Coordinates of C-alpha atoms in Angstrom, one line a residue:
Chain I
M1389 CA -8.8 23.3 17.8
S1390 CA -9.1 21.1 14.8
L1391 CA -6.6 18.5 14.0
I1392 CA -7.7 17.8 10.5
E1393 CA -9.1 20.5 8.2
V1394 CA -10.7 19.5 4.9
R1395 CA -11.8 22.1 2.4
E1396 CA -13.6 21.4 -0.9
L1397 CA -11.7 18.1 -1.4
T1398 CA -12.3 16.7 -4.8
K1399 CA -10.8 13.6 -6.5
E1400 CA -11.6 12.7 -10.0
Y1401 CA -10.2 9.5 -11.2
V1402 CA -9.1 9.6 -14.9
R1403 CA -8.4 6.3 -16.4
P1404 CA -7.7 5.6 -20.0
K1405 CA -10.9 4.1 -21.6
R1406 CA -10.3 0.3 -22.0
V1407 CA -10.4 -0.6 -25.7
T1408 CA -11.6 -4.0 -26.5
G1409 CA -10.9 -6.1 -29.4
P1410 CA -7.6 -6.9 -31.2
F1411 CA -4.5 -5.3 -29.6
G1412 CA -6.7 -4.0 -26.9
A1413 CA -4.0 -3.4 -24.4
I1414 CA -1.8 -1.5 -26.9
R1415 CA -4.7 0.7 -28.1
T1416 CA -5.6 1.3 -24.5
F1417 CA -2.2 2.6 -23.9
F1418 CA -2.3 5.1 -26.9
S1419 CA -5.8 5.9 -26.4
R1420 CA -6.8 9.6 -25.9
E1421 CA -10.2 8.7 -24.6
Y1422 CA -10.7 8.7 -20.7
D1423 CA -13.2 7.6 -18.2
R1424 CA -13.7 10.0 -15.5
T1425 CA -15.1 9.1 -12.1
L1426 CA -15.9 11.8 -9.6
A1427 CA -15.3 9.8 -6.3
V1428 CA -15.0 12.8 -4.0
A1429 CA -16.9 16.0 -5.0
G1430 CA -16.2 19.0 -2.8
V1431 CA -16.0 17.4 0.6
S1432 CA -15.4 19.9 3.7
F1433 CA -15.2 18.9 7.3
S1434 CA -12.9 19.4 10.2
V1435 CA -12.1 17.1 13.2
A1436 CA -11.1 18.3 16.5
A1437 CA -8.3 16.6 18.4
G1438 CA -9.6 13.9 20.7
E1439 CA -12.8 13.2 18.6
I1440 CA -14.1 9.7 17.3
V1441 CA -15.9 10.3 14.0
G1442 CA -17.7 7.8 12.1
Y1443 CA -17.2 8.3 8.4
L1444 CA -20.1 6.4 6.8
G1445 CA -21.6 5.9 3.4
P1446 CA -22.7 3.0 1.0
N1447 CA -20.3 1.1 -1.0
G1448 CA -18.7 3.4 -3.6
A1449 CA -19.7 6.6 -1.8
G1450 CA -16.1 7.8 -1.8
K1451 CA -15.1 6.7 1.8
S1452 CA -11.9 5.0 0.9
T1453 CA -10.8 7.6 -1.5
T1454 CA -11.2 10.3 1.2
I1455 CA -9.1 8.0 3.7
K1456 CA -6.4 7.8 0.9
L1457 CA -6.3 11.5 0.4
L1458 CA -6.1 12.2 4.1
T1459 CA -3.3 9.6 4.5
G1460 CA -1.3 11.0 1.7
V1461 CA -1.6 8.0 -0.6
L1462 CA -3.4 10.0 -3.3
R1463 CA -3.2 13.4 -4.6
P1464 CA -6.6 15.4 -4.9
T1465 CA -7.9 16.9 -8.1
S1466 CA -8.5 20.1 -6.2
G1467 CA -9.2 21.2 -2.6
T1468 CA -7.0 21.1 0.5
V1469 CA -6.3 18.9 3.5
T1470 CA -4.3 20.3 6.5
I1471 CA -3.2 18.1 9.4
V1472 CA -1.8 20.0 12.3
G1473 CA 1.4 18.2 13.3
P1474 CA 3.9 19.0 15.9
E1475 CA 6.2 20.6 13.5
G1476 CA 3.3 22.7 12.0
P1477 CA 0.7 22.1 9.5
M1478 CA 1.2 19.4 6.8
V1479 CA -0.4 18.5 3.6
P1480 CA -0.6 14.7 3.5
W1481 CA 0.4 14.2 -0.1
R1482 CA 3.0 16.9 -0.2
D1483 CA 4.6 16.1 3.2
R1484 CA 3.8 12.4 2.9
E1485 CA 6.7 10.8 5.0
R1486 CA 6.3 13.4 7.8
N1487 CA 2.6 13.0 7.9
A1488 CA 3.0 9.2 7.9
R1489 CA 4.9 9.4 11.2
H1490 CA 1.9 11.1 12.9
I1491 CA -0.8 8.8 11.7
G1492 CA -1.7 5.1 12.3
V1493 CA -3.8 3.2 9.6
V1494 CA -5.5 0.0 10.0
F1495 CA -7.3 -1.5 7.0
G1496 CA -9.7 -4.5 7.9
Q1497 CA -9.4 -5.9 4.5
R1498 CA -5.6 -5.9 4.1
S1499 CA -2.9 -6.6 6.7
Q1500 CA 0.1 -4.4 7.2
L1501 CA 2.0 -7.1 8.9
W1502 CA 4.9 -9.2 7.4
W1503 CA 3.1 -12.4 6.3
D1504 CA 5.7 -14.9 6.7
L1505 CA 7.3 -13.6 9.9
P1506 CA 6.3 -14.0 13.5
L1507 CA 4.2 -11.1 14.7
E1508 CA 6.8 -9.7 17.0
E1509 CA 9.2 -9.3 14.1
S1510 CA 6.7 -7.1 12.4
F1511 CA 6.7 -4.9 15.4
Q1512 CA 10.5 -4.7 15.4
L1513 CA 10.5 -3.7 11.7
I1514 CA 7.9 -1.0 12.5
K1515 CA 10.1 0.2 15.3
A1516 CA 12.8 0.7 12.8
L1517 CA 10.6 2.4 10.2
Y1518 CA 9.2 4.9 12.6
D1519 CA 12.6 5.4 14.5
I1520 CA 11.0 4.5 17.8
P1521 CA 13.6 4.6 20.7
S1522 CA 14.0 1.3 22.5
A1523 CA 12.8 2.4 25.8
R1524 CA 9.5 3.9 24.5
Y1525 CA 9.1 0.9 22.2
A1526 CA 9.4 -1.5 25.2
R1527 CA 6.9 0.5 27.1
T1528 CA 4.2 0.9 24.4
L1529 CA 4.6 -2.7 23.2
G1530 CA 4.2 -3.9 26.9
R1531 CA 1.0 -2.0 27.2
L1532 CA -0.4 -3.1 23.8
R1533 CA 0.3 -6.8 24.6
E1534 CA -1.6 -6.6 27.8
L1535 CA -4.6 -4.6 26.3
L1536 CA -4.9 -6.8 23.3
G1537 CA -3.8 -10.1 24.8
L1538 CA -1.0 -10.5 22.2
D1539 CA 1.3 -12.8 24.3
E1540 CA -0.5 -16.1 23.2
F1541 CA 0.4 -15.5 19.6
I1542 CA 3.2 -13.0 19.4
N1543 CA 5.7 -15.6 18.3
T1544 CA 3.4 -17.2 15.6
P1545 CA 3.9 -16.2 11.9
V1546 CA 1.2 -13.9 10.8
R1547 CA 0.0 -16.2 8.0
H1548 CA -1.1 -18.7 10.8
L1549 CA -3.1 -16.1 12.8
S1550 CA -6.9 -16.1 12.8
L1551 CA -8.6 -13.1 11.5
G1552 CA -9.4 -11.9 15.0
Q1553 CA -5.8 -12.3 16.1
R1554 CA -4.4 -10.7 12.9
M1555 CA -6.7 -7.7 13.4
R1556 CA -5.4 -7.4 17.1
G1557 CA -1.9 -7.6 15.7
D1558 CA -2.7 -4.9 13.1
L1559 CA -4.1 -2.6 15.7
A1560 CA -1.0 -2.8 17.8
A1561 CA 1.2 -2.3 14.7
A1562 CA -0.7 0.9 13.9
L1563 CA -0.3 2.3 17.4
L1564 CA 3.4 1.3 18.2
H1565 CA 4.6 4.8 17.3
E1566 CA 1.9 6.3 19.4
P1567 CA 0.2 8.4 16.6
P1568 CA -2.1 11.2 17.7
L1569 CA -4.3 10.4 14.8
L1570 CA -5.7 6.9 13.8
Y1571 CA -7.5 6.0 10.6
L1572 CA -9.6 2.8 10.8
D1573 CA -11.0 1.5 7.7
E1574 CA -13.6 -1.3 8.4
P1575 CA -11.7 -2.6 11.4
T1576 CA -14.4 -5.1 12.4
V1577 CA -15.2 -6.6 9.0
G1578 CA -15.5 -10.4 9.1
L1579 CA -14.9 -10.6 12.9
D1580 CA -17.0 -12.7 15.2
V1581 CA -19.1 -11.0 18.0
L1582 CA -16.3 -11.4 20.6
A1583 CA -13.6 -10.2 18.4
K1584 CA -15.6 -7.2 17.4
E1585 CA -16.0 -6.4 21.1
T1586 CA -12.4 -6.7 21.7
V1587 CA -11.7 -4.2 18.8
R1588 CA -14.5 -1.7 20.0
S1589 CA -13.2 -1.6 23.6
F1590 CA -9.7 -1.2 22.6
V1591 CA -10.4 1.6 20.3
E1592 CA -12.5 3.3 23.1
E1593 CA -9.7 2.7 25.6
T1594 CA -7.1 4.1 23.2
N1595 CA -9.2 7.3 22.6
R1596 CA -9.9 7.7 26.4
T1597 CA -6.4 7.2 27.8
S1598 CA -4.3 8.6 25.0
G1599 CA -6.6 11.2 23.5
T1600 CA -6.0 9.7 20.1
T1601 CA -8.2 11.2 17.4
I1602 CA -10.0 8.5 15.4
L1603 CA -11.7 8.5 12.0
L1604 CA -13.5 5.2 11.5
T1605 CA -15.3 3.9 8.4
T1606 CA -17.4 0.7 8.9
H1607 CA -20.6 -0.9 7.6
D1608 CA -21.3 -2.3 11.2
L1609 CA -23.5 0.3 12.8
A1610 CA -23.0 -1.2 16.2
D1611 CA -19.5 0.1 16.0
V1612 CA -20.7 3.6 15.3
E1613 CA -23.4 3.5 18.1
R1614 CA -20.8 2.2 20.5
L1615 CA -17.9 4.6 19.6
C1616 CA -18.9 7.7 17.6
R1617 CA -20.7 10.8 19.1
R1618 CA -20.3 12.3 15.5
I1619 CA -21.1 10.9 12.2
I1620 CA -20.2 12.3 8.8
L1621 CA -22.4 10.6 6.2
I1622 CA -21.3 10.8 2.6
D1623 CA -22.7 9.6 -0.8
H1624 CA -21.7 10.3 -4.3
G1625 CA -18.7 12.0 -3.0
R1626 CA -20.7 14.7 -1.1
V1627 CA -21.5 15.2 2.7
L1628 CA -25.1 14.4 3.3
Y1629 CA -24.9 14.8 7.1
D1630 CA -22.4 16.1 9.5
G1631 CA -23.4 16.1 13.2
S1632 CA -24.2 13.9 16.2
T1633 CA -25.5 10.5 16.0
H1634 CA -28.8 11.4 17.7
G1635 CA -29.2 14.4 15.5
L1636 CA -29.2 12.1 12.5
I1637 CA -31.9 10.0 13.8
A1638 CA -34.2 12.9 14.9
R1639 CA -33.6 14.4 11.4
Y1640 CA -34.3 11.4 9.3
A1641 CA -36.5 9.4 11.5
P1642 CA -38.9 11.7 13.1
Y1643 CA -41.2 8.9 14.0
R1644 CA -41.4 5.9 16.4
D1645 CA -43.5 3.0 16.0
V1646 CA -46.2 1.8 18.3
V1647 CA -46.8 -1.9 17.9
V1648 CA -50.1 -3.1 19.3
R1649 CA -51.4 -6.7 19.6
L1650 CA -54.9 -7.1 20.3
D1651 CA -56.5 -10.0 22.5
P1652 CA -57.2 -12.8 20.1
D1653 CA -60.8 -13.4 21.2
Q1654 CA -62.1 -10.1 19.7
P1655 CA -63.1 -9.7 16.2
E1656 CA -60.6 -8.1 13.8
P1657 CA -60.8 -4.2 14.0
S1658 CA -60.3 -4.2 10.3
Q1659 CA -60.6 -6.6 7.3
G1660 CA -58.0 -4.8 5.2
P1661 CA -54.3 -4.1 5.8
Q1662 CA -54.9 -0.8 7.3
W1663 CA -56.7 0.2 10.6
R1664 CA -57.7 3.8 11.3
V1665 CA -57.9 4.9 14.9
G1666 CA -58.8 8.6 15.0
Q1667 CA -56.1 10.4 13.1
F1668 CA -53.7 7.4 13.2
I1669 CA -53.4 4.7 10.6
A1670 CA -51.8 1.4 11.5
E1671 CA -50.4 -1.2 9.0
R1672 CA -50.8 -4.9 9.7
D1673 CA -47.5 -6.7 10.3
L1674 CA -47.0 -10.3 9.2
D1675 CA -47.6 -11.8 12.5
G1676 CA -50.9 -10.0 12.9
A1677 CA -49.8 -7.1 15.1
W1678 CA -50.7 -3.5 14.2
R1679 CA -47.9 -1.0 13.6
F1680 CA -48.6 2.8 14.1
S1681 CA -45.9 5.3 13.1
I1682 CA -46.4 8.3 15.5
P1683 CA -44.5 11.7 15.1
R1684 CA -42.1 12.3 17.8
D1685 CA -43.8 15.5 19.1
L1686 CA -47.2 13.7 19.5
P1687 CA -47.8 11.9 22.8
I1688 CA -48.7 8.3 22.5
H1689 CA -51.4 8.9 25.1
T1690 CA -54.0 10.1 22.4
L1691 CA -53.7 6.9 20.5
L1692 CA -53.9 4.6 23.4
T1693 CA -57.0 6.3 24.6
G1694 CA -58.5 5.9 21.3
I1695 CA -57.8 2.3 21.1
S1696 CA -58.7 1.4 24.5
V1697 CA -62.3 2.8 24.1
E1698 CA -63.3 -0.4 22.1
W1699 CA -60.4 -2.9 22.1
R1700 CA -58.4 -4.8 24.7
V1701 CA -54.7 -4.4 24.2
H1702 CA -52.8 -7.7 24.9
D1703 CA -49.4 -6.4 24.2
L1704 CA -47.7 -3.1 23.3
T1705 CA -44.1 -2.1 22.3
V1706 CA -42.7 1.2 21.3
E1707 CA -39.8 0.9 18.9
Q1708 CA -37.4 3.9 18.7
P1709 CA -35.8 4.0 15.4
D1710 CA -32.1 3.1 15.5
L1711 CA -29.2 4.1 13.4
E1712 CA -29.7 1.1 11.3
A1713 CA -33.3 1.9 10.3
V1714 CA -32.3 5.5 9.5
I1715 CA -29.3 4.4 7.3
K1716 CA -31.3 1.8 5.7
R1717 CA -33.9 4.4 4.7
L1718 CA -31.3 6.9 3.5
Y1719 CA -29.6 4.2 1.4
G1720 CA -32.9 3.1 0.1
E1721 CA -33.9 6.6 -1.1
R1722 CA -30.5 6.9 -2.8
R1723 CA -31.4 3.7 -4.9
A1724 CA -34.7 5.2 -5.7
L1725 CA -33.2 8.3 -7.2
Chain O
M478 CA -11.9 11.9 28.1
A479 CA -8.2 12.6 28.6
R480 CA -6.6 15.6 27.4
P481 CA -6.5 15.6 23.6
R482 CA -3.1 15.3 22.2
T483 CA -2.2 17.5 19.4
L484 CA 1.5 18.1 20.1
P485 CA 3.1 15.0 21.2
Q486 CA 6.2 15.5 23.1
R487 CA 8.8 13.2 21.6
E488 CA 12.2 12.1 22.4
A489 CA 14.8 13.2 19.8
V490 CA 14.1 11.3 16.5
D491 CA 16.4 10.8 13.7
S492 CA 14.2 12.9 11.4
P493 CA 15.3 14.9 8.4
A494 CA 13.4 17.9 9.6
R495 CA 15.7 18.1 12.6
A496 CA 18.8 17.7 10.8
G497 CA 19.0 21.0 9.1
R498 CA 21.3 21.5 6.3
R499 CA 22.7 18.1 6.3
G500 CA 19.4 16.7 6.1
W501 CA 19.8 14.7 2.9
L502 CA 22.8 13.1 4.3
V503 CA 20.7 12.0 7.4
T504 CA 18.1 10.8 5.1
L505 CA 20.3 8.8 3.0
R506 CA 21.9 7.1 6.0
R507 CA 18.6 6.3 7.5
T508 CA 17.3 5.0 4.1
I509 CA 20.3 2.7 3.6
R510 CA 20.0 1.3 7.1
L511 CA 16.2 0.7 6.7
Y512 CA 16.9 -0.8 3.2
W513 CA 19.2 -3.4 5.1
I514 CA 16.6 -4.1 7.8
L515 CA 13.9 -4.8 5.2
R516 CA 16.2 -6.8 2.9
L517 CA 17.0 -9.1 5.7
A518 CA 13.6 -9.4 6.8
A519 CA 12.5 -10.4 3.3
W520 CA 15.4 -13.1 3.2
R521 CA 14.2 -14.3 6.6
S522 CA 10.7 -14.6 5.2
A523 CA 12.0 -16.6 2.2
L524 CA 13.9 -19.0 4.7
Q525 CA 10.5 -19.8 6.4
Y526 CA 9.9 -22.2 3.6
R527 CA 12.9 -24.6 4.0
L528 CA 12.4 -27.0 1.2
N529 CA 11.8 -24.2 -1.1
I530 CA 15.3 -22.7 -0.5
L531 CA 17.1 -25.5 -2.4
F532 CA 14.7 -25.5 -5.3
M533 CA 14.8 -21.7 -5.7
V534 CA 18.6 -21.5 -5.7
A535 CA 18.8 -24.7 -8.0
A536 CA 16.3 -23.0 -10.3
G537 CA 18.5 -20.0 -10.6
V538 CA 21.6 -21.9 -11.3
A539 CA 19.9 -24.2 -14.0
Y540 CA 18.5 -21.0 -15.7
Q541 CA 21.8 -19.3 -16.0
G542 CA 23.5 -22.5 -16.6
V543 CA 21.8 -22.9 -19.9
G544 CA 23.3 -19.7 -20.9
F545 CA 26.7 -20.9 -20.1
V546 CA 26.3 -24.1 -22.2
F547 CA 25.2 -21.6 -25.1
V548 CA 28.5 -19.6 -24.8
W549 CA 30.4 -22.9 -24.7
V550 CA 28.8 -24.3 -27.9
L551 CA 29.2 -20.9 -29.7
L552 CA 32.9 -20.8 -29.1
H553 CA 33.4 -24.4 -30.1
S554 CA 31.8 -23.6 -33.5
F555 CA 33.6 -20.3 -34.0
P556 CA 37.2 -19.9 -32.6
T557 CA 36.7 -16.2 -32.0
L558 CA 33.8 -13.7 -31.7
A559 CA 34.7 -10.2 -33.0
G560 CA 38.3 -11.1 -32.3
W561 CA 37.7 -12.2 -28.7
G562 CA 38.7 -15.7 -27.8
L563 CA 36.8 -18.2 -25.5
R564 CA 38.5 -17.1 -22.3
E565 CA 37.8 -13.3 -23.0
V566 CA 34.2 -14.0 -23.9
L567 CA 33.8 -16.0 -20.7
F568 CA 35.3 -13.2 -18.8
L569 CA 32.8 -10.8 -20.2
Y570 CA 29.8 -13.1 -19.9
G571 CA 30.8 -13.9 -16.1
L572 CA 31.3 -10.2 -15.4
R573 CA 27.7 -9.3 -16.9
L574 CA 26.2 -12.1 -14.9
V575 CA 27.7 -11.0 -11.7
A576 CA 26.4 -7.4 -12.2
H577 CA 23.0 -8.9 -13.0
A578 CA 22.9 -11.1 -10.0
L579 CA 24.1 -8.2 -7.9
W580 CA 21.1 -6.1 -8.9
L581 CA 18.7 -9.0 -8.5
V582 CA 20.0 -10.1 -5.0
C583 CA 19.7 -6.4 -3.9
C584 CA 16.6 -5.2 -5.6
D585 CA 14.6 -8.0 -7.3
G586 CA 11.3 -6.6 -5.8
F587 CA 11.3 -3.8 -8.5
Q588 CA 10.1 -6.4 -10.9
L589 CA 6.9 -6.9 -8.8
I590 CA 6.0 -3.3 -9.1
D591 CA 3.0 -3.9 -11.5
R592 CA 1.6 -6.6 -9.1
A593 CA 2.2 -4.3 -6.1
V594 CA 0.3 -1.4 -7.7
R595 CA -2.4 -3.6 -9.1
E596 CA -3.1 -5.4 -5.9
G597 CA -2.8 -2.4 -3.5
E598 CA 0.3 -3.4 -1.8
F599 CA 1.9 -0.1 -3.0
E600 CA -0.7 1.7 -0.9
R601 CA 0.8 0.2 2.2
M602 CA 4.2 1.4 1.2
L603 CA 3.0 4.9 0.8
L604 CA 1.7 4.8 4.4
R605 CA 5.3 4.2 5.7
P606 CA 7.6 7.1 6.6
V607 CA 10.3 5.8 4.2
N608 CA 10.9 5.9 0.4
P609 CA 8.6 3.5 -1.4
L610 CA 11.3 2.5 -3.7
I611 CA 13.3 0.7 -1.0
Q612 CA 10.2 -1.0 0.2
L613 CA 9.6 -2.3 -3.3
A614 CA 13.1 -3.3 -3.8
T615 CA 12.8 -5.5 -0.7
Y616 CA 9.3 -6.7 -1.5
E617 CA 10.3 -9.9 -3.4
R618 CA 10.7 -12.9 -1.1
Q619 CA 12.6 -15.3 -3.3
L620 CA 16.0 -16.7 -3.3
D621 CA 16.7 -17.6 -6.9
P622 CA 18.9 -14.4 -7.4
F623 CA 21.4 -16.3 -5.3
G624 CA 21.5 -19.1 -8.0
D625 CA 22.4 -16.4 -10.5
L626 CA 25.0 -15.1 -8.1
L627 CA 26.5 -18.6 -7.6
T628 CA 26.6 -19.2 -11.4
G629 CA 28.0 -15.8 -12.1
L630 CA 30.7 -16.0 -9.5
T631 CA 31.7 -19.6 -10.7
M632 CA 31.9 -18.5 -14.4
F633 CA 33.8 -15.3 -13.5
G634 CA 36.1 -17.2 -11.2
I635 CA 37.0 -19.7 -14.0
A636 CA 37.5 -16.8 -16.4
L637 CA 39.9 -15.1 -13.8
G638 CA 41.9 -18.3 -13.8
I639 CA 42.4 -18.6 -17.5
T640 CA 42.7 -15.0 -18.6
D641 CA 46.1 -13.4 -18.1
I642 CA 45.2 -10.0 -16.5
D643 CA 48.0 -8.2 -14.9
W644 CA 46.0 -7.5 -11.7
T645 CA 46.8 -4.5 -9.6
L646 CA 44.9 -2.9 -6.7
W647 CA 43.5 -0.3 -9.0
K648 CA 42.3 -2.8 -11.5
A649 CA 40.7 -4.8 -8.7
V650 CA 39.0 -1.6 -7.2
Y651 CA 37.8 -0.6 -10.8
C652 CA 36.6 -4.1 -11.3
V653 CA 34.4 -4.1 -8.1
L654 CA 33.2 -0.6 -8.9
A655 CA 32.3 -1.6 -12.6
V656 CA 30.3 -4.5 -11.3
I657 CA 28.3 -2.2 -9.0
G658 CA 28.0 0.3 -12.0
G659 CA 26.6 -2.6 -14.2
A660 CA 24.1 -3.5 -11.4
L661 CA 22.9 0.1 -11.4
I662 CA 22.4 0.3 -14.9
E663 CA 20.3 -2.9 -14.9
A664 CA 18.3 -1.7 -12.0
S665 CA 17.9 1.6 -13.7
F666 CA 16.2 0.0 -16.8
H667 CA 13.8 -1.7 -14.4
V668 CA 13.1 1.4 -12.4
G669 CA 12.4 3.2 -15.6
V670 CA 10.2 0.5 -17.0
G671 CA 8.6 0.0 -13.5
S672 CA 7.5 3.7 -13.5
L673 CA 5.1 2.7 -16.4
A674 CA 3.1 0.6 -13.9
F675 CA 1.3 3.7 -12.7
R676 CA -0.4 3.7 -16.1
L677 CA -0.3 0.0 -17.3
Q678 CA -1.8 -2.9 -15.7
N679 CA 0.9 -5.5 -16.6
L680 CA 4.5 -5.0 -17.2
R681 CA 5.6 -8.7 -17.6
S682 CA 6.3 -8.5 -21.3
V683 CA 8.1 -5.2 -21.2
Q684 CA 10.2 -6.5 -18.3
L685 CA 11.1 -9.7 -20.2
F686 CA 12.2 -7.6 -23.2
I687 CA 14.4 -5.5 -21.2
D688 CA 15.9 -8.6 -19.3
D689 CA 16.5 -10.5 -22.6
S690 CA 18.0 -7.3 -24.3
M691 CA 20.4 -6.9 -21.4
S692 CA 21.6 -10.6 -21.5
I693 CA 21.7 -11.0 -25.1
L694 CA 23.3 -7.5 -26.0
G695 CA 25.3 -7.2 -22.8
S696 CA 27.2 -10.4 -22.6
Y697 CA 28.9 -10.6 -26.0
P698 CA 31.7 -8.4 -27.6
H699 CA 30.0 -5.5 -29.5
G700 CA 32.3 -5.9 -32.5
I701 CA 29.9 -8.2 -33.9
F702 CA 27.4 -5.4 -34.3
S703 CA 27.6 -2.5 -36.9
P704 CA 29.3 0.6 -35.6
R705 CA 25.9 2.5 -35.7
F706 CA 24.4 -0.1 -33.4
Q707 CA 27.4 0.0 -31.0
W708 CA 26.9 3.9 -30.7
F709 CA 23.3 3.1 -29.9
L710 CA 24.2 0.5 -27.2
T711 CA 26.7 3.1 -25.7
F712 CA 24.8 6.3 -25.8
T713 CA 21.0 5.6 -26.1
M714 CA 20.4 2.3 -24.5
P715 CA 23.6 2.2 -22.4
I716 CA 24.0 -1.6 -22.3
A717 CA 27.7 -1.3 -23.2
F718 CA 28.5 0.2 -19.8
I719 CA 27.1 -2.9 -17.9
A720 CA 30.1 -5.2 -18.8
Y721 CA 31.3 -4.8 -22.3
L722 CA 33.2 -1.5 -21.7
P723 CA 34.6 -2.5 -18.4
A724 CA 35.7 -6.0 -19.9
S725 CA 37.4 -4.1 -22.7
V726 CA 39.4 -2.1 -20.3
L727 CA 40.4 -4.9 -17.9
L728 CA 41.3 -7.2 -21.0
E729 CA 43.1 -4.2 -22.7
R730 CA 40.9 -4.5 -25.8
T731 CA 40.0 -1.0 -26.0
D732 CA 41.6 -0.7 -29.4
G733 CA 38.6 -2.4 -31.0
L734 CA 36.0 0.2 -29.6
V735 CA 34.1 2.6 -31.6
V736 CA 34.2 5.0 -28.7
P737 CA 37.3 6.5 -27.0
G738 CA 38.9 3.9 -24.6
W739 CA 38.7 6.2 -21.5
L740 CA 35.0 6.0 -21.6
G741 CA 35.2 2.5 -20.3
Y742 CA 36.7 3.8 -17.1
A743 CA 33.7 6.0 -16.7
S744 CA 31.3 2.9 -16.4
P745 CA 30.8 3.1 -12.6
L746 CA 29.9 6.9 -12.9
V747 CA 27.5 6.1 -15.8
G748 CA 25.9 3.6 -13.6
V749 CA 25.2 6.3 -10.9
L750 CA 24.1 8.9 -13.4
V751 CA 21.8 6.6 -15.2
F752 CA 20.3 5.5 -12.0
M753 CA 19.6 9.0 -10.9
L754 CA 17.9 9.8 -14.2
A755 CA 15.8 6.6 -13.8
Y756 CA 14.8 7.7 -10.2
R757 CA 13.7 11.2 -11.5
V758 CA 11.5 9.5 -14.1
W759 CA 10.1 7.2 -11.4
S760 CA 9.3 10.0 -9.0
W761 CA 7.8 12.0 -11.8
Q762 CA 5.5 9.2 -12.9
M763 CA 4.6 8.3 -9.2
R764 CA 2.4 11.5 -9.3
H765 CA 0.1 9.6 -11.7
Y766 CA -0.5 6.9 -9.1
Q767 CA -4.4 6.4 -9.0
G768 CA -4.7 3.9 -6.4
V769 CA -6.9 0.9 -6.5
G770 CA -10.7 1.0 -6.2
H771 CA -12.4 4.0 -4.5

C-alpha cells in the first residue's frame, strides 16, 4: 500500500524578468515579461509505507522543489500528490496544516530550532505546536535523548551547538510528534565521519523500530548505500531511474575493472598506452598498472589465461563499480549533452 | 523491519478536524494559545542578550521622544491646531502612540516578512501545523517596541492628567477598545503591504512610507486638512480611525468632523473589519509564494 502517490507532478517557476538600468526595481514590478524555469517536469512515483527511498540528482535537478511540493510548502503547476493520512488522503498544499502534523522535515542546511533558546525549549515549543500530549512527549523525548545522546547539550542555547549536535537536535525535533513520514534533505551535509555515522544509524533505527517511511536527498552516496534499498534518480526535473540500488549499478555500469600489475623484471608488454590480450584491451593507469574493463557476463578466467601464457602477474585486483562511479558517469554524460 | 505504520493510533488531539461544526472556534482558541507561547519564546530569546535589553528599550524611547519634542515645539509656536489646544493634541498624540506601540509589541515580526521570504525562513513556517501569520508576528526578537509603549503610556498618562474628560465606565471601555482597533488598523496596513513580499524582494521603503504616513497623518487633528483629504483619510486609507476619530469622541470634539460623529464610535469595529480584509488579501497573495531556490 503506498503512502505517497505522485502523478505527473510539474512545477514551473514564473518570476518577473529582472530589468536592469535606471529604476530597475520599479520596472521589474510592472514588467509583463517573465522568466520561466521548469524545475519539475512530470515526475511520477509512489512510496510504500516503511520504505527508505534515496531521492538523488545533481544540483538543480529539481530535488528540493519536489520536497517542497510534497511537504505542502509550494503548489505545483500541474499534477497531483496524495499522502495517505490517518484521516484519509491529503493533498499537501491544500491540506497544509493537516499534512504538517503527519510529516517530519529536516533540512541539513537550515535549522528548525529556536536559535537563541536552549535546545529543550525548542522541544517544548514543538510539543505545543503539534499538540503532543504530555505523557507521550515525555516518553518520546526520553527515547530520543538516549538514542541521540542529547543530554550533554540539551540545556545549551542552539546557537552554541556544534553542527553535529545541532543536527542531532534537529532530528529529535522532527520526530517528537512521531510522524509516520520523514523527509530528510541533505541531513549529513558538512558533518564529520562520526557525526555522519550517528545520523545514519539513527535514521536506520527509526525506520526499523517505528516503521517510519523516509525520503532522503543527499550528495553523500555512502548515505544511500547504507540506508536505501531503492533510488529515484532525477535530472532536469524528470525521473531517470527508479528502482533498486543494485539495479542501477547493473544497468549503468555493466562492467567491472580488472587491474593487473606485472612483475617489474619483464619487458613492457606494450610501448603505447594500450595493451591487447586476445579480445581484451587494457589502458595503462598512471602508476603503471593495466586496467581491463570486462563485461559482467564474461568470466575473468579467459583474460587470466591469456595473460599468464606470456606474463608473470605480480598483483591483481577486481574493482566492482560502486554507486559513486555510476553516478559520476551519469552526471558526466549529462554535462556532455 | 517492523510493521509499517500508515495509520498511527493517536490519543485525542485538539485538532480542528475532530471538532466538527465548532471547528473554527477550536482553531481560533488554539491559534491564540500558540500565539502567546511563541510570543513569550521570542521575548525570552531577546532577553538572552542582557546588555542589549536596555539599549533596545532606550532606542525606542529616544525615537518616539523626538516626536514628542516636535509636538511641544509646534504648540509653542501655534496656540492651537485646527482649534485643538496643546492638551488635546497631546491626548491624540498619546492615544495614537499607545495604539502604535500595542501593534508593535504584539506583531512587530510582520515587518520582517520580506526577509523571511527572501531567506527561506518562511518555508519553515509553512512546515508547522499552525497559521504562518502568527509565526511571522512573533518572528522578531527585539524589545524596542517596549520603548514605544513606555513613551506612549507616559504621554497618554500626562494627557489624561491635564485634559478634563468626564470619565465613565463606558468611556473607559470604549477607550481601551479604540486602542485595540487602532492597533488592528496599523497591523492591517502592514499585513496588506507584507503580502507584496511574495512578489517583491525588499519592502523596506514601502513599510517606511506606511509607518511615516500613519505617524504623521494619524497623530494630529485632521481639521488642518481639506475636507476632501479628510474623507480620503476616513474611507480610503482609514488612518482617521486609528486615533483621531476616537480622540474626537472622547474629547467631545465631534462637531468639527466632516463625517457624522457616530462613526467615531465604530472605530473598534472598523479595526476588526479592516484587519479581516487585510487577512483576505494576505491569504490570496500567499498563493503566489514561489519559495527560494529550487
